[in-house]
Short mmCIF file of C-alpha atoms in Angstrom, two decimals:
data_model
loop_
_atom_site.label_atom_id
_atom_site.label_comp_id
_atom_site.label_asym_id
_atom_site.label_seq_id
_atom_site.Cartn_x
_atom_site.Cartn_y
_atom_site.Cartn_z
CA UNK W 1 10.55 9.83 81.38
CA UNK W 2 7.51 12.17 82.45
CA UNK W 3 5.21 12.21 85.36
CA UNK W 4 1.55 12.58 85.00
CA UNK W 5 -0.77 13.43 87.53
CA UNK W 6 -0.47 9.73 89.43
CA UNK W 7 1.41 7.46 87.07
CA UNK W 8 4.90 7.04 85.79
CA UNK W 9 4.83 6.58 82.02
CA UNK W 10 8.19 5.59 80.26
CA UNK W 11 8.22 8.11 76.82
CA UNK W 12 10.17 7.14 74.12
CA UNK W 13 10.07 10.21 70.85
CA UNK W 14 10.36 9.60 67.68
CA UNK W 15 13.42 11.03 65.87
CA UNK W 16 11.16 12.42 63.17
CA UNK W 17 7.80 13.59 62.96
CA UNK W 18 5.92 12.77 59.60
CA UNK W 19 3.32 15.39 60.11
CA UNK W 20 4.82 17.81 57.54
CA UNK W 21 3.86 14.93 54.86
CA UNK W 22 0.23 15.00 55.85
CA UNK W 23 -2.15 16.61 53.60
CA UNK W 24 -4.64 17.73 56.21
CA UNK W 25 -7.49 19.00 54.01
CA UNK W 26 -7.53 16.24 52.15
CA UNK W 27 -8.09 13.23 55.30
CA UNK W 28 -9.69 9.81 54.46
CA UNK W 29 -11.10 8.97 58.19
CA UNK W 30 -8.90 6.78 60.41
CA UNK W 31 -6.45 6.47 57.61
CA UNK W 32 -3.56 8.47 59.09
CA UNK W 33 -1.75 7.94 62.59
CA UNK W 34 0.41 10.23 64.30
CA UNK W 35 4.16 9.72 65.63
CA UNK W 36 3.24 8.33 68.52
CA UNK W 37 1.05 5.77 70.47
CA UNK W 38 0.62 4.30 74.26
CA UNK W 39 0.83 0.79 75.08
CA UNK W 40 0.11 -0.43 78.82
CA UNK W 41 0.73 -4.46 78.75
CA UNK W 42 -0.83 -6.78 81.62
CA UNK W 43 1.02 -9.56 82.38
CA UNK W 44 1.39 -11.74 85.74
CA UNK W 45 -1.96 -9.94 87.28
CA UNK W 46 -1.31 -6.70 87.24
CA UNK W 47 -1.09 -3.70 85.08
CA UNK W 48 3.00 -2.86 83.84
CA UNK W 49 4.18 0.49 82.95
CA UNK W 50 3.03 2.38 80.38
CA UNK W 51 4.88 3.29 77.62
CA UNK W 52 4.63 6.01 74.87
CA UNK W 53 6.70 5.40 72.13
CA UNK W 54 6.63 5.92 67.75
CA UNK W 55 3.80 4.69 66.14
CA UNK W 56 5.25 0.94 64.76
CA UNK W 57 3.95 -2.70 64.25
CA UNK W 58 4.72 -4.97 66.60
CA UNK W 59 5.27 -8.94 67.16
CA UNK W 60 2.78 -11.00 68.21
CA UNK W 61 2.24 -14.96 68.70
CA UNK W 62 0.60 -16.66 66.28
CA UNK W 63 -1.40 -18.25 68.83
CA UNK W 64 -2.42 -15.30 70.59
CA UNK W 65 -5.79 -15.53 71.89
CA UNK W 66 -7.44 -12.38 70.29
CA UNK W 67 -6.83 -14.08 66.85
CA UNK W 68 -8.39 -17.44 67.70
CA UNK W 69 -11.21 -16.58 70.91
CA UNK W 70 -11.61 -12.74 69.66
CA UNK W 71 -11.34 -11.01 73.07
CA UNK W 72 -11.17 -7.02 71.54
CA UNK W 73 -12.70 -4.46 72.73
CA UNK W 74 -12.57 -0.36 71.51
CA UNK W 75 -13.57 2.91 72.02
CA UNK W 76 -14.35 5.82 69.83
CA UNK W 77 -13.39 9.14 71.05
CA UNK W 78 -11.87 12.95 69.76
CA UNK W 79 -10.06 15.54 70.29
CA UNK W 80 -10.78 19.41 69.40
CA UNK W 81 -8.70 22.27 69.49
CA UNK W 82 -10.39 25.63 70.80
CA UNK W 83 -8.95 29.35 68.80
CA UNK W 84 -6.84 29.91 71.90
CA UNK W 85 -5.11 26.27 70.66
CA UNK W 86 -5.93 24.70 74.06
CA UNK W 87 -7.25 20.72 73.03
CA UNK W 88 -9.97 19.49 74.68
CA UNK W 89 -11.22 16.05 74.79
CA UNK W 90 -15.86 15.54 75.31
CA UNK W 91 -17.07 13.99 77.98
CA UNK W 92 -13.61 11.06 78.09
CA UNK W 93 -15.30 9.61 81.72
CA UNK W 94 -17.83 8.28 79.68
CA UNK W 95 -15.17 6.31 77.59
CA UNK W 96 -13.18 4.99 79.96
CA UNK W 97 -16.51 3.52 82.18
CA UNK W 98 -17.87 2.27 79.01
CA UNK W 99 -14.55 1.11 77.73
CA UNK W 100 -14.28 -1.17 80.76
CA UNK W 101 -17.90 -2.28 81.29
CA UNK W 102 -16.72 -3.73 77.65
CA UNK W 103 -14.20 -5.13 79.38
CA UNK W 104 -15.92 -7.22 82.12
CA UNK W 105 -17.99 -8.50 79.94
CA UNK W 106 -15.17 -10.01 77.61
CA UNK W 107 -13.75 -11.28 81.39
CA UNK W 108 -10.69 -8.94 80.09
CA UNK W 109 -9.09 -6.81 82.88
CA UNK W 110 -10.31 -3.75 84.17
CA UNK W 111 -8.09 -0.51 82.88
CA UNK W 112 -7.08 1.99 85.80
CA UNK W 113 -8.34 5.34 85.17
CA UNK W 114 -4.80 6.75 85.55
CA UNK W 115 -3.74 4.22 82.85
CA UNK W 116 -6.53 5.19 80.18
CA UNK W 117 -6.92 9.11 81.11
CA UNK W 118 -3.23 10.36 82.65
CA UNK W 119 -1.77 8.33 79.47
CA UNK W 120 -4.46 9.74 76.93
CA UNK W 121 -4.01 13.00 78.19
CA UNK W 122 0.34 13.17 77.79
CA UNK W 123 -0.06 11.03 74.07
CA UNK W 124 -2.02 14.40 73.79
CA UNK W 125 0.27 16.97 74.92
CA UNK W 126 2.78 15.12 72.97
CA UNK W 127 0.94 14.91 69.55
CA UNK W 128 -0.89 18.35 70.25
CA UNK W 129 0.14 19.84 66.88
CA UNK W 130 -1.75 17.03 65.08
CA UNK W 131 -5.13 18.63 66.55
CA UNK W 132 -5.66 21.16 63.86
CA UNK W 133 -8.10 24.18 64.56
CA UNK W 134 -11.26 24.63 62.96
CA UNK W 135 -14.76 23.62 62.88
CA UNK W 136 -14.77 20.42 61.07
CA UNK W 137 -11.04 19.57 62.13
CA UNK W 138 -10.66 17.09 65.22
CA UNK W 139 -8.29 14.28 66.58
CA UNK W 140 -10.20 10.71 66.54
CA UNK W 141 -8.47 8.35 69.82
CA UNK W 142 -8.91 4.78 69.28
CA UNK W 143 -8.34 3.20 72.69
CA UNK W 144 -8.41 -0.94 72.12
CA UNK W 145 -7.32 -3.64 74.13
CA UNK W 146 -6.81 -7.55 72.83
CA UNK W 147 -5.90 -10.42 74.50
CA UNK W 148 -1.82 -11.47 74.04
CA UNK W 149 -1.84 -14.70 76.22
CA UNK W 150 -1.05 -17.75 73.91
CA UNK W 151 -2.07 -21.06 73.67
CA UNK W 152 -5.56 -22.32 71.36
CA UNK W 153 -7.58 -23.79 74.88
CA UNK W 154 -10.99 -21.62 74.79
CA UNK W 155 -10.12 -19.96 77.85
CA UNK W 156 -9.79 -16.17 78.65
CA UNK W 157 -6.40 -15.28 78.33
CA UNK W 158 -3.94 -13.87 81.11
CA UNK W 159 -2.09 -11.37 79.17
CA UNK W 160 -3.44 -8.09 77.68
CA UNK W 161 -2.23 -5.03 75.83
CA UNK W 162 -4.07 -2.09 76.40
CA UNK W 163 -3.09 0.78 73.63
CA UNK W 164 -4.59 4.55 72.30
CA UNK W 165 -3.61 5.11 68.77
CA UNK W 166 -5.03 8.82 67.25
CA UNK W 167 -5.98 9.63 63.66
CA UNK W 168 -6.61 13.34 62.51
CA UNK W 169 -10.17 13.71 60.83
CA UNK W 170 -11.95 16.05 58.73
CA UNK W 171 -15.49 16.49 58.83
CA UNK W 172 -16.96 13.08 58.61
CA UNK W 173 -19.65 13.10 55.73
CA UNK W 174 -21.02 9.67 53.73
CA UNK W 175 -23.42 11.75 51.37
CA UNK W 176 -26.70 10.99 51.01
CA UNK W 177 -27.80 7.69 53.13
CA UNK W 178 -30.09 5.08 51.83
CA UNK W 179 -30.92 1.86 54.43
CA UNK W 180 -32.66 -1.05 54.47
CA UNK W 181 -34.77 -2.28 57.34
CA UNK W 182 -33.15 -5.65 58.89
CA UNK W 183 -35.84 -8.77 58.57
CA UNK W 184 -33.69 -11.47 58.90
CA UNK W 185 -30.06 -10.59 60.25
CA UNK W 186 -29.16 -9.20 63.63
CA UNK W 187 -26.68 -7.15 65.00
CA UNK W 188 -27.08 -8.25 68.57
CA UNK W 189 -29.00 -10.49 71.00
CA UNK W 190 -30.07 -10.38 74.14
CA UNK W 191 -27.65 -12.60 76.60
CA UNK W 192 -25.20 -11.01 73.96
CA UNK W 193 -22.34 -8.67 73.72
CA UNK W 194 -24.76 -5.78 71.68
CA UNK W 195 -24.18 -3.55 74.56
CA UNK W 196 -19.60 -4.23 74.25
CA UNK W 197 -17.57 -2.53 72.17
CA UNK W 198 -16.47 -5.66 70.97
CA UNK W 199 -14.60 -6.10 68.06
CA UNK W 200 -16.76 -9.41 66.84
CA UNK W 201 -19.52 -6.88 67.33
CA UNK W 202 -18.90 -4.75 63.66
CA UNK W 203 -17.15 -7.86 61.67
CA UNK W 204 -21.04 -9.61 61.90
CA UNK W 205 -22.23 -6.71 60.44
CA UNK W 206 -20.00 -6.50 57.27
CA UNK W 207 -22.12 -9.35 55.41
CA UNK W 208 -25.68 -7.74 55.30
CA UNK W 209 -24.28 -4.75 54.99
CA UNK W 210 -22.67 -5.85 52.07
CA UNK W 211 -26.02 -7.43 50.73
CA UNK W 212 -27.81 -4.04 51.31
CA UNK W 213 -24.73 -2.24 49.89
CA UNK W 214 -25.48 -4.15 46.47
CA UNK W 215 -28.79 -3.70 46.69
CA UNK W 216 -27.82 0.41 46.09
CA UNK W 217 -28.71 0.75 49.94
CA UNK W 218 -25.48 2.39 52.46
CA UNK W 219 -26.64 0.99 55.71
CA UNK W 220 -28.96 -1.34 57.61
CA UNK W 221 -31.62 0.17 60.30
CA UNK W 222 -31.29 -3.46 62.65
CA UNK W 223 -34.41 -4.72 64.42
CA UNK W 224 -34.40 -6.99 67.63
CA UNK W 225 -33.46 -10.42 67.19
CA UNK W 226 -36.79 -12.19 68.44
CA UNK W 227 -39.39 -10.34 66.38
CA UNK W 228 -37.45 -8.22 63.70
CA UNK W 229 -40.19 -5.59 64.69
CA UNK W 230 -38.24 -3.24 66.82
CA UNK W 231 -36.19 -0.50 65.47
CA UNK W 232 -32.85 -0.73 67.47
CA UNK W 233 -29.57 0.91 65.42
CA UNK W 234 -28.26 2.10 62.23
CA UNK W 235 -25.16 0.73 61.10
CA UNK W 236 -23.02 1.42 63.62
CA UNK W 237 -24.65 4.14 65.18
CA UNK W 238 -27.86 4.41 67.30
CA UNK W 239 -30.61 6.02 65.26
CA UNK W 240 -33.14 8.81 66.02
CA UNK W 241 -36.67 9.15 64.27
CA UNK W 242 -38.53 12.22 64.09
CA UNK W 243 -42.36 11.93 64.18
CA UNK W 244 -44.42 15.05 64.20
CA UNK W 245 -42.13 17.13 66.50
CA UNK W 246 -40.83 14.30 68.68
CA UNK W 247 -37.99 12.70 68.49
CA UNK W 248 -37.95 8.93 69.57
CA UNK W 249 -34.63 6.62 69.93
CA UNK W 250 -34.71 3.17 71.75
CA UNK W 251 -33.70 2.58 75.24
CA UNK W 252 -30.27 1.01 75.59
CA UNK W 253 -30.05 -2.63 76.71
CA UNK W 254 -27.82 -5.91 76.02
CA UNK W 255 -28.58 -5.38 72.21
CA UNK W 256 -27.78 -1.57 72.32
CA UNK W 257 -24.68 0.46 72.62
CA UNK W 258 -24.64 2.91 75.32
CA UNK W 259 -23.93 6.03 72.96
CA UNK W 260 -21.90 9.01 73.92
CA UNK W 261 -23.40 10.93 70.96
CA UNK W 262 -26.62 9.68 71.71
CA UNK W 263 -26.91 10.53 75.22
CA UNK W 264 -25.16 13.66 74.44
CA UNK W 265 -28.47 14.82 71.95
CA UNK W 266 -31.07 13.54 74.47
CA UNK W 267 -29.78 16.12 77.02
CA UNK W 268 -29.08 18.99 74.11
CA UNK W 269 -32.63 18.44 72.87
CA UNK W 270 -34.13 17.60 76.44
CA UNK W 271 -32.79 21.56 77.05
CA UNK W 272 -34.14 23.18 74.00
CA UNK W 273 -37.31 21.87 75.01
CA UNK W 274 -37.90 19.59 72.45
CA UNK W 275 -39.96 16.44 73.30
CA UNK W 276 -37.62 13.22 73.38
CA UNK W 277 -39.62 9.47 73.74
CA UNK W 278 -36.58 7.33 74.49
CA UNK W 279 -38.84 3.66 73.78
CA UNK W 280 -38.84 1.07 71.45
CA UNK W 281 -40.03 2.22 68.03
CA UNK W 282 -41.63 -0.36 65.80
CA UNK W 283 -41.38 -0.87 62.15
CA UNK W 284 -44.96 -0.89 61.83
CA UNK W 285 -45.29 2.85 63.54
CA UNK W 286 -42.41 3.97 60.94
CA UNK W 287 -44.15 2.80 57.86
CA UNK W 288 -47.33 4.29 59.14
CA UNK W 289 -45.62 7.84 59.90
CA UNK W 290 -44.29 8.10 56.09
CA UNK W 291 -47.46 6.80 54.89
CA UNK W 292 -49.46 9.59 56.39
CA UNK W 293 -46.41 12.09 56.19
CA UNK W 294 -45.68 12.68 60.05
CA UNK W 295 -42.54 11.33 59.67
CA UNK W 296 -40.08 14.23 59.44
CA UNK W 297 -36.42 13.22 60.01
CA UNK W 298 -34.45 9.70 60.49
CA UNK W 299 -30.72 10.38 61.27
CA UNK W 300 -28.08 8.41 62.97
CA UNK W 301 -25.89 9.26 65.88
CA UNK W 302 -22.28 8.45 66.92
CA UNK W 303 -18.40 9.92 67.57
CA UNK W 304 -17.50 9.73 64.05
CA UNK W 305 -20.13 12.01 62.01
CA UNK W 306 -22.13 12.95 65.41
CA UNK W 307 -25.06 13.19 63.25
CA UNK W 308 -25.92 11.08 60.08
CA UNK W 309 -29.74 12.10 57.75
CA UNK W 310 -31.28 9.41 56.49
CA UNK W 311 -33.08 10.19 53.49
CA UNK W 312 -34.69 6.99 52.94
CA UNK W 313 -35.92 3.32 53.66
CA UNK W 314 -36.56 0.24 52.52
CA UNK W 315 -38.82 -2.17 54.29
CA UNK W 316 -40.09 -5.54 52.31
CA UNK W 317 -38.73 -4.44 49.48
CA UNK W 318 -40.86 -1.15 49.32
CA UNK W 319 -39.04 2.01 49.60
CA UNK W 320 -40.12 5.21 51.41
CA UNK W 321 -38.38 8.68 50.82
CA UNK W 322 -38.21 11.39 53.29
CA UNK W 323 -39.55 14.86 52.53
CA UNK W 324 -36.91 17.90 52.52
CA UNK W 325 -37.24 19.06 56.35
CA UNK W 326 -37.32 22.92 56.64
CA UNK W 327 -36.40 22.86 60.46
CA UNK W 328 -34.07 19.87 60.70
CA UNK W 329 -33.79 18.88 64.59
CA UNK W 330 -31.00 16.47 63.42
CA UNK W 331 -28.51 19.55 61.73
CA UNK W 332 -30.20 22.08 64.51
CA UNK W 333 -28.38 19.60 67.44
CA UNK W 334 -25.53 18.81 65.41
CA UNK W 335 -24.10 22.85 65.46
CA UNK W 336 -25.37 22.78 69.28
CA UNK W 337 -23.10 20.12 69.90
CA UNK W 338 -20.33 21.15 67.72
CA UNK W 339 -20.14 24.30 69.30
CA UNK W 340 -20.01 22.46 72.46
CA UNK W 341 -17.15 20.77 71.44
CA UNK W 342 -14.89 23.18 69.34
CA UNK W 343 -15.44 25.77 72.78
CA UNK W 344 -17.99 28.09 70.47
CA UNK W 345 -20.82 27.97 72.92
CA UNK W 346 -20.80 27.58 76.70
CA UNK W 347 -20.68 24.50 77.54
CA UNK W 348 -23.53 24.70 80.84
CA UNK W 349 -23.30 20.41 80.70
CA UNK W 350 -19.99 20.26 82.29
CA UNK W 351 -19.24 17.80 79.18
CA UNK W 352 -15.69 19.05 77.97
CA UNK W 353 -12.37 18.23 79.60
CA UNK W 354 -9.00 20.71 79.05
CA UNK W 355 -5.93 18.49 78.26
#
């Protein structure tokens, strides 16, 4: 048993670590887990005991609510370790307040802040030789809760389990990206959950991305649900354009995820005194921009790859290729940020948090 800063957290270790078996240069993301993981059930109205214990399945009901009403929410988060081997975790606040505004609006329990950060912070210490050093080398944290309560009446249910499961990651790359512009599907609608982490959230976006993907395109640029004419994400990520030398990324709102990355790159850019238009961007303005060849840079933004180039779209079925950029604002704020986070540059934002 080990005490945290202001919670009691039952740890159970694993006889064995399999962390000698891991090839760690060769890493397909979110693929591996480490020995261990934290669970935190909530039962009865309030919050149990957490627990940290070996990475294993576990039982569940076959009536289980998250299976039938889908009440899941996530978070996407990482660890870096520093060349003095100190791990650090970037801006984790902004998790946790995001993690249970996704909450609330799934009427699923609010997490404690001692719960999510005092037991994210000792699965760390614990699994602290999983965060390899390096530039390129992190620890992704997948904190998720789902609903446990049983029973098939479409009602919220009264049990949860709260748990943080971590991956180790390489340097997230997808190659060269390709998209097409949404005109018919939508990831998210206003009255919505666009603006949750919800799990129901990503499994509507797996059939047109699937279209697109046969279509030779890797991801979907989706527009607003009313008028299709408003450029709102990219995939999973929220998406930046570059026009002439500003950069211009929609507002967030019920249909658009609050970013961590993307907030992150407003500020970073905001203080190299680049000019940043956060408004609605319309399709019409983006065709227009390649057509007369101000448009410099698309790239998408988000935990995983932090920054994603798009080299290309397609828009009623017309495709428009990117020049080469010289002066890339996307891979200029990427290494800004980087550094940042592997403790290479000073971090003036306050952003990074010593486990």
């Amino acid at each position: 048993m080990s005490t945290t800063n202001s919670i009691e957290i039952d740890i159970q270790k694993a006889a064995t670590s399999k962390i000698s078996q891991i090839d760690f240069e060769n890493l397909a993301f979110g693929n591996i887990f480490t020995d261990h993981m934290l669970l935190c059930d909530f039962a009865d109205g309030a919050w149990q005991k957490p627990v940290i214990k070996p990475y294993e399945p576990f039982l569940m009901d076959p009536s289980s609510r998250v299976f039938h009403y889908g009440q899941a929410i996530f978070e996407g988060m990482k660890a870096y370790k520093d060349e003095q081997d100190s791990v650090w975790l970037f801006r984790p606040e902004e998790n946790f307040i995001r993690f249970n505004k996704s909450a609330n609006r799934l009427a699923m329990p609010s997490v404690p802040e001692p719960v999510f950060m005092d037991g994210l912070k000792e699965l760390l210490k614990i699994e602290q030789e999983w965060v390899k050093k390096g530039k390129g080398n992190s620890l992704y944290i997948r904190p998720f809760m789902i609903a446990t309560g049983t029973g098939v009446i479409a009602a919220p249910s009264s049990q949860y389990r709260f748990m943080i499961i971590l991956s180790p990651a390489k340097s997230y790359y997808s190659g060269e990206v390709k998209v097409i512009i949404a005109e018919h599907y939508s990831r998210a609608a206003n009255g919505g959950i666009g603006a949750a982490k919800a799990a129901g959230n990503y499994s509507g976006q797996f059939y047109p991305t699937k279209l697109a993907n046969e279509k030779g395109f890797q991801q979907i640029i989706w527009t607003d649900d009313a008028t299709h004419t408003k450029l709102e994400e990219a995939g999973t990520m929220n998406v930046f354009f570059r026009i002439g030398d500003t950069l211009y990324t929609a507002p967030t709102s019920e249909r658009i995820l609050d970013g961590v990355t993307r907030k992150s790159l407003i500020e970073l850019a905001e203080r190299e005194g680049l000019k940043v238009e956060v408004r609605s961007v319309l399709v019409s303005e983006l065709v227009e921009a390649v057509q007369n060849g101000t448009l410099k840079e698309i790239f998408g933004a988000g935990t995983a790859a932090v920054v994603n180039p798009i080299i290309g779209f397609s828009y009623q079925d017309v495709y428009y290729e990117l020049p080469p950029t010289e002066n890339s604002y996307a891979l200029q704020l990427k290494e800004k940020l980087n550094n940042i986070q592997y403790k290479l540059a000073e971090d003036t934002f306050g952003w990074t948090v010593k486990v």
